[in-house]
Amino acid sequence: MFPETLWYLLNVAIVFAQTRKQLSLNTVSSFNDSSTFTLPEASNLTVSVALCSSSSSARFFVTNTSADADNPGPDGGTDVYEISLNEGFGNFAGAFTNGGVLSADDASNVTFEVGVSESGPTHKISTDPPSLGDTTATQAIIFSPVFLEVSSEVPTYPNYSLPVANLSAPAVPSTSNNFSLIFSETSGSSPLASGLQTGCALQSQNSTGTIVNQTMWLPNEDGWRTQWIIDGLTPATNYTAYVIIDNTTVSGPIYFITKSESFSCPLLSNLPYCPGIAYAIPLAQPSSQSTYDSTNLPSEIAEPLISSLTNFTTTLTTFACGRDDYSPLVSCNDCQREYRRWLCTVSFPRCGEASSNNGAMVAANGAQKVFSALLSQPTTVTPRNSNFPSFNETYTALLPCLERCNAADRACPSFLGFRCPTAQFNALSSYGVGYIDSGVEGVEGRGSSGTAQDRYGNVWCNYG
Ligand SMILES: *[C@@H]1O[C@H](CO)[C@@H](O)[C@H](O)[C@H]1NC(C)=O
Ligand SMILES: *[C@@H]1O[C@H](CO)[C@@H](O)[C@H](O)[C@H]1NC(C)=O
Ligand SMILES: *[C@@H]1O[C@H](CO)[C@@H](O)[C@H](O)[C@H]1NC(C)=O
Ligand SMILES: *[C@@H]1O[C@H](CO)[C@@H](O)[C@H](O)[C@H]1NC(C)=O
Ligand SMILES: *[C@@H]1O[C@H](CO)[C@@H](O)[C@H](O)[C@H]1NC(C)=O
Ligand SMILES: *[C@@H]1O[C@H](CO)[C@@H](O)[C@H](O)[C@H]1NC(C)=O
Ligand SMILES: *[C@@H]1O[C@H](CO)[C@@H](O)[C@H](O)[C@H]1NC(C)=O
Ligand SMILES: *[C@@H]1O[C@H](CO)[C@@H](O)[C@H](O)[C@H]1NC(C)=O
Ligand SMILES: *[C@@H]1O[C@H](CO)[C@@H](O)[C@H](O)[C@H]1NC(C)=O
Ligand SMILES: *[C@@H]1O[C@H](CO)[C@@H](O)[C@H](O)[C@H]1NC(C)=O
Ligand SMILES: *[C@@H]1O[C@H](CO)[C@@H](O)[C@H](O)[C@H]1NC(C)=O
Ligand SMILES: *[C@@H]1O[C@H](CO)[C@@H](O)[C@H](O)[C@H]1NC(C)=O
């Protein structure tokens, strides 16, 4: 028979052994009850907590005194810290030279995750939001943040070769990524916008609509992104979207507006030779699939574009690229890239629409409303790109941003004679002027919106 005190101590030790769960380094675990956890030793440890369901009572306390310290709690003590939660997230970072203890109080009816990491918080909000390609009445193209950067190889003399005009899609990287897209109508009652912003909470919500295609895509030199095409959306509706990375990092929200029911332009994307194009174009609905890509875009449109880019590249390489510099900042490679992007943007007219909110936003510079660069295109107007068959319906074009043209102008040698219209000379009829940069020449980044589109669903001009 044990003496009573020893029995008591033994009992406490057994209770501890049963209820203190060991959390190991660089793991994420999910729980649904009030518990205490033993934290590993590390010189710089971050413990992060994410609520997966809402709770008004749950509180989290941590101590870094030692792995067999008393349970930390609201009474405080030496090196006892509360992990305060904001939108469901919280973390504590510090030295855990002897390990530590985490305690979840009043958490019996809540699901939560705990991440233990030596490289900053496991649960976090990314500073890099998803981005919108474009929408139709019921569809949208959404891009994740970059998951893999690319280092573009700059050709050098004597082997200064430029990419071919008819680029083929680059090999998809083998890097796996665990990105998921969550989207839902933006409304007061939407759990997406109103509730917890943690990955596990958002992932437990159902998206209203379906993902019809998911690809890894390299739209520009920034790097690889995941591209989603979604369908089954409600016309003329504001949507909220998030991308969840590895279940724990939340990118977003962004908002986007679907077009009205009468909007008749289909989406175009996934052209290897125009990788940045992901928007609605004035072309009859495709027959075999719901959007256009390189497999079903009419060759009467694709071939002249590639031919024109081939001819441009031929002319460009009459310059002693890589040997003589026409600029200390750019070379033929930059010129071809920017020219391609400009040519693609102007060759594929973009359909737009004034939304009820369009222009309601106050410009970054203060007072006035900013209206998008929309231009009505009656059926009688000859298409801007004469290789497009005439579109049998009146539509509204969203004009290219003038900055897209200026970028090509700046990157190319002057002997090519590439010139952009100026605000004084008719640029307004073919470009959106003064949105990103000021309309007054030479003033960069002082435009009315400061950007081609924002994360709230406003789109001012077509940046390609
Ligand atoms: C809590 O988690 C345990 C183990 O994962 C599971 O068996 C139990 O059903 C969960 N309870 C609730 C209320 O979700
Ligand atoms: C606990 O964390 C505090 C604050 O970060 C630090 O000053 C202290 O040295 C840590 N204690 C141990 C035992 O690591
Ligand atoms: C948890 O939920 C059960 C059933 O809904 C309820 O009886 C209990 O009081 C709740 N516990 C706490 C701590 O809120
Ligand atoms: C701890 O790690 C984080 C994330 O890696 C880092 O930002 C921070 O500077 C580190 N702190 C110390 C004291 O090393
Ligand atoms: C020139 O560069 C291209 C592409 O970078 C490469 O494929 C080719 O082998 C190179 N040619 C020579 C002669 O180095
Ligand atoms: C999501 O959909 C599934 C199946 O339709 C349903 O069982 C679940 O309750 C839904 N979840 C939410 C949060 O609406
Ligand atoms: C998704 O789109 C890409 C590019 O258009 C295409 O190659 C791929 O086959 C599509 N995937 C599915 C599952 O439809
Ligand atoms: C994300 O969660 C899913 C389902 O809970 C799980 O199967 C997957 O392994 C998790 N991924 C990562 C990277 O933790
Ligand atoms: C471009 O290349 C693809 C194959 O990569 C080919 O099918 C297509 O015909 C080419 N287009 C032109 C205009 O050369
Ligand atoms: C490219 O050059 C060829 C040969 O000079 C010419 O036949 C063709 O029409 C040009 N393409 C375009 C789009 O101008
Ligand atoms: C345009 O053509 C499509 C079929 O190509 C047809 O469904 C639609 O009604 C036509 N619109 C008008 C205004 O004629
Ligand atoms: C969409 O809804 C969000 C959240 O209410 C709002 O901030 C945004 O301005 C809306 N977008 C537009 C274009 O009205």
PDB file of C-alpha atoms in Angstrom, residues 225-346:
ATOM      1  CA  ARG A 225       0.597  30.182 -60.739  1.00  0.00           C
ATOM      2  CA  THR A 226      -2.327  27.832 -60.446  1.00  0.00           C
ATOM      3  CA  GLN A 227      -5.117  28.888 -62.797  1.00  0.00           C
ATOM      4  CA  TRP A 228      -8.709  27.926 -62.086  1.00  0.00           C
ATOM      5  CA  ILE A 229     -11.649  28.261 -64.452  1.00  0.00           C
ATOM      6  CA  ILE A 230     -14.894  28.193 -62.523  1.00  0.00           C
ATOM      7  CA  ASP A 231     -18.470  27.917 -63.754  1.00  0.00           C
ATOM      8  CA  GLY A 232     -21.984  27.841 -62.391  1.00  0.00           C
ATOM      9  CA  LEU A 233     -21.863  31.353 -60.907  1.00  0.00           C
ATOM     10  CA  THR A 234     -24.823  33.706 -60.570  1.00  0.00           C
ATOM     11  CA  PRO A 235     -24.844  36.671 -63.025  1.00  0.00           C
ATOM     12  CA  ALA A 236     -24.223  40.230 -61.805  1.00  0.00           C
ATOM     13  CA  THR A 237     -23.033  39.127 -58.385  1.00  0.00           C
ATOM     14  CA  ASN A 238     -20.106  40.104 -56.200  1.00  0.00           C
ATOM     15  CA  TYR A 239     -18.028  37.042 -55.205  1.00  0.00           C
ATOM     16  CA  THR A 240     -15.344  36.529 -52.577  1.00  0.00           C
ATOM     17  CA  ALA A 241     -12.409  34.200 -53.246  1.00  0.00           C
ATOM     18  CA  TYR A 242      -9.509  32.839 -51.215  1.00  0.00           C
ATOM     19  CA  VAL A 243      -6.616  30.556 -52.039  1.00  0.00           C
ATOM     20  CA  ILE A 244      -5.535  28.271 -49.186  1.00  0.00           C
ATOM     21  CA  ILE A 245      -1.900  27.170 -49.354  1.00  0.00           C
ATOM     22  CA  ASP A 246      -0.899  23.932 -47.580  1.00  0.00           C
ATOM     23  CA  ASN A 247      -4.106  24.113 -45.526  1.00  0.00           C
ATOM     24  CA  THR A 248      -2.639  26.790 -43.254  1.00  0.00           C
ATOM     25  CA  THR A 249      -1.700  29.923 -45.207  1.00  0.00           C
ATOM     26  CA  VAL A 250      -4.564  32.072 -46.415  1.00  0.00           C
ATOM     27  CA  SER A 251      -4.232  34.259 -49.504  1.00  0.00           C
ATOM     28  CA  GLY A 252      -7.023  36.755 -50.029  1.00  0.00           C
ATOM     29  CA  PRO A 253      -9.767  37.670 -49.964  1.00  0.00           C
ATOM     30  CA  ILE A 254     -10.292  39.116 -53.402  1.00  0.00           C
ATOM     31  CA  TYR A 255     -13.668  40.118 -54.796  1.00  0.00           C
ATOM     32  CA  PHE A 256     -14.910  39.793 -58.340  1.00  0.00           C
ATOM     33  CA  ILE A 257     -18.137  40.663 -60.104  1.00  0.00           C
ATOM     34  CA  THR A 258     -19.850  38.383 -62.606  1.00  0.00           C
ATOM     35  CA  LYS A 259     -21.265  40.045 -65.728  1.00  0.00           C
ATOM     36  CA  SER A 260     -24.965  40.502 -66.382  1.00  0.00           C
ATOM     37  CA  GLU A 261     -27.001  37.713 -67.901  1.00  0.00           C
ATOM     38  CA  SER A 262     -26.899  39.296 -71.388  1.00  0.00           C
ATOM     39  CA  PHE A 263     -23.080  39.317 -71.547  1.00  0.00           C
ATOM     40  CA  SER A 264     -22.233  37.128 -74.520  1.00  0.00           C
ATOM     41  CA  CYS A 265     -18.433  37.010 -74.842  1.00  0.00           C
ATOM     42  CA  PRO A 266     -16.659  33.717 -73.988  1.00  0.00           C
ATOM     43  CA  LEU A 267     -13.370  33.441 -72.106  1.00  0.00           C
ATOM     44  CA  LEU A 268      -9.986  32.870 -73.782  1.00  0.00           C
ATOM     45  CA  SER A 269      -6.941  31.540 -71.920  1.00  0.00           C
ATOM     46  CA  ASN A 270      -3.987  29.148 -72.093  1.00  0.00           C
ATOM     47  CA  LEU A 271      -2.363  30.411 -75.284  1.00  0.00           C
ATOM     48  CA  PRO A 272       1.354  29.503 -75.049  1.00  0.00           C
ATOM     49  CA  TYR A 273       2.313  32.348 -77.434  1.00  0.00           C
ATOM     50  CA  CYS A 274       0.168  34.890 -75.557  1.00  0.00           C
ATOM     51  CA  PRO A 275       0.473  33.507 -72.028  1.00  0.00           C
ATOM     52  CA  GLY A 276      -0.941  36.577 -70.294  1.00  0.00           C
ATOM     53  CA  ILE A 277      -4.307  36.513 -72.050  1.00  0.00           C
ATOM     54  CA  ALA A 278      -7.102  35.329 -69.753  1.00  0.00           C
ATOM     55  CA  TYR A 279     -10.243  37.307 -70.497  1.00  0.00           C
ATOM     56  CA  ALA A 280     -13.501  37.494 -72.433  1.00  0.00           C
ATOM     57  CA  ILE A 281     -13.286  38.114 -76.198  1.00  0.00           C
ATOM     58  CA  PRO A 282     -15.934  39.072 -78.774  1.00  0.00           C
ATOM     59  CA  LEU A 283     -16.198  35.748 -80.552  1.00  0.00           C
ATOM     60  CA  ALA A 284     -19.143  33.384 -80.952  1.00  0.00           C
ATOM     61  CA  GLN A 285     -19.467  30.790 -78.196  1.00  0.00           C
ATOM     62  CA  PRO A 286     -17.117  27.861 -78.896  1.00  0.00           C
ATOM     63  CA  SER A 287     -18.859  24.680 -79.877  1.00  0.00           C
ATOM     64  CA  SER A 288     -17.068  21.805 -78.194  1.00  0.00           C
ATOM     65  CA  GLN A 289     -16.039  23.363 -74.891  1.00  0.00           C
ATOM     66  CA  SER A 290     -17.186  26.330 -72.856  1.00  0.00           C
ATOM     67  CA  THR A 291     -14.088  28.532 -73.263  1.00  0.00           C
ATOM     68  CA  TYR A 292     -11.417  29.202 -75.894  1.00  0.00           C
ATOM     69  CA  ASP A 293      -7.818  28.041 -75.578  1.00  0.00           C
ATOM     70  CA  SER A 294      -5.060  27.132 -78.049  1.00  0.00           C
ATOM     71  CA  THR A 295      -6.897  23.979 -79.100  1.00  0.00           C
ATOM     72  CA  ASN A 296     -10.029  25.699 -80.431  1.00  0.00           C
ATOM     73  CA  LEU A 297      -9.069  29.298 -81.187  1.00  0.00           C
ATOM     74  CA  PRO A 298      -9.715  29.806 -84.914  1.00  0.00           C
ATOM     75  CA  SER A 299      -6.476  29.680 -86.909  1.00  0.00           C
ATOM     76  CA  GLU A 300      -7.603  32.795 -88.863  1.00  0.00           C
ATOM     77  CA  ILE A 301      -6.912  34.664 -85.624  1.00  0.00           C
ATOM     78  CA  ALA A 302      -3.873  32.756 -84.334  1.00  0.00           C
ATOM     79  CA  GLU A 303      -1.845  32.513 -87.544  1.00  0.00           C
ATOM     80  CA  PRO A 304      -1.632  36.222 -88.481  1.00  0.00           C
ATOM     81  CA  LEU A 305      -0.697  37.071 -84.903  1.00  0.00           C
ATOM     82  CA  ILE A 306       2.156  34.565 -84.870  1.00  0.00           C
ATOM     83  CA  SER A 307       3.230  35.633 -88.346  1.00  0.00           C
ATOM     84  CA  SER A 308       3.314  39.254 -87.298  1.00  0.00           C
ATOM     85  CA  LEU A 309       5.400  38.406 -84.253  1.00  0.00           C
ATOM     86  CA  THR A 310       7.739  36.320 -86.399  1.00  0.00           C
ATOM     87  CA  ASN A 311       8.238  39.242 -88.761  1.00  0.00           C
ATOM     88  CA  PHE A 312       8.805  41.618 -85.884  1.00  0.00           C
ATOM     89  CA  THR A 313      11.431  39.289 -84.401  1.00  0.00           C
ATOM     90  CA  THR A 314      13.189  39.061 -87.770  1.00  0.00           C
ATOM     91  CA  THR A 315      13.353  42.836 -88.024  1.00  0.00           C
ATOM     92  CA  LEU A 316      14.462  43.192 -84.423  1.00  0.00           C
ATOM     93  CA  THR A 317      17.375  40.815 -84.899  1.00  0.00           C
ATOM     94  CA  THR A 318      18.762  42.956 -87.727  1.00  0.00           C
ATOM     95  CA  PHE A 319      19.966  45.005 -84.781  1.00  0.00           C
ATOM     96  CA  ALA A 320      23.240  43.784 -83.294  1.00  0.00           C
ATOM     97  CA  CYS A 321      21.455  42.426 -80.250  1.00  0.00           C
ATOM     98  CA  GLY A 322      23.746  41.800 -77.292  1.00  0.00           C
ATOM     99  CA  ARG A 323      26.691  43.441 -79.084  1.00  0.00           C
ATOM    100  CA  ASP A 324      25.525  47.001 -79.445  1.00  0.00           C
ATOM    101  CA  ASP A 325      23.356  48.369 -76.670  1.00  0.00           C
ATOM    102  CA  TYR A 326      20.523  50.699 -77.550  1.00  0.00           C
ATOM    103  CA  SER A 327      19.845  51.198 -73.862  1.00  0.00           C
ATOM    104  CA  PRO A 328      21.705  50.545 -70.616  1.00  0.00           C
ATOM    105  CA  LEU A 329      18.515  49.047 -69.164  1.00  0.00           C
ATOM    106  CA  VAL A 330      16.919  46.830 -71.797  1.00  0.00           C
ATOM    107  CA  SER A 331      17.879  44.669 -74.733  1.00  0.00           C
ATOM    108  CA  CYS A 332      16.213  42.876 -77.648  1.00  0.00           C
ATOM    109  CA  ASN A 333      14.939  40.153 -75.337  1.00  0.00           C
ATOM    110  CA  ASP A 334      12.960  42.691 -73.297  1.00  0.00           C
ATOM    111  CA  CYS A 335      11.745  44.334 -76.482  1.00  0.00           C
ATOM    112  CA  GLN A 336      10.402  41.090 -77.908  1.00  0.00           C
ATOM    113  CA  ARG A 337       8.712  40.170 -74.613  1.00  0.00           C
ATOM    114  CA  GLU A 338       7.016  43.565 -74.233  1.00  0.00           C
ATOM    115  CA  TYR A 339       6.067  43.735 -77.884  1.00  0.00           C
ATOM    116  CA  ARG A 340       4.517  40.268 -77.633  1.00  0.00           C
ATOM    117  CA  ARG A 341       2.519  41.314 -74.627  1.00  0.00           C
ATOM    118  CA  TRP A 342       1.332  44.491 -76.326  1.00  0.00           C
ATOM    119  CA  LEU A 343       0.495  42.684 -79.570  1.00  0.00           C
ATOM    120  CA  CYS A 344      -1.486  40.026 -77.728  1.00  0.00           C
ATOM    121  CA  THR A 345      -3.378  42.632 -75.718  1.00  0.00           C
ATOM    122  CA  VAL A 346      -4.419  44.675 -78.749  1.00  0.00           C
TER     123      VAL A 346
END
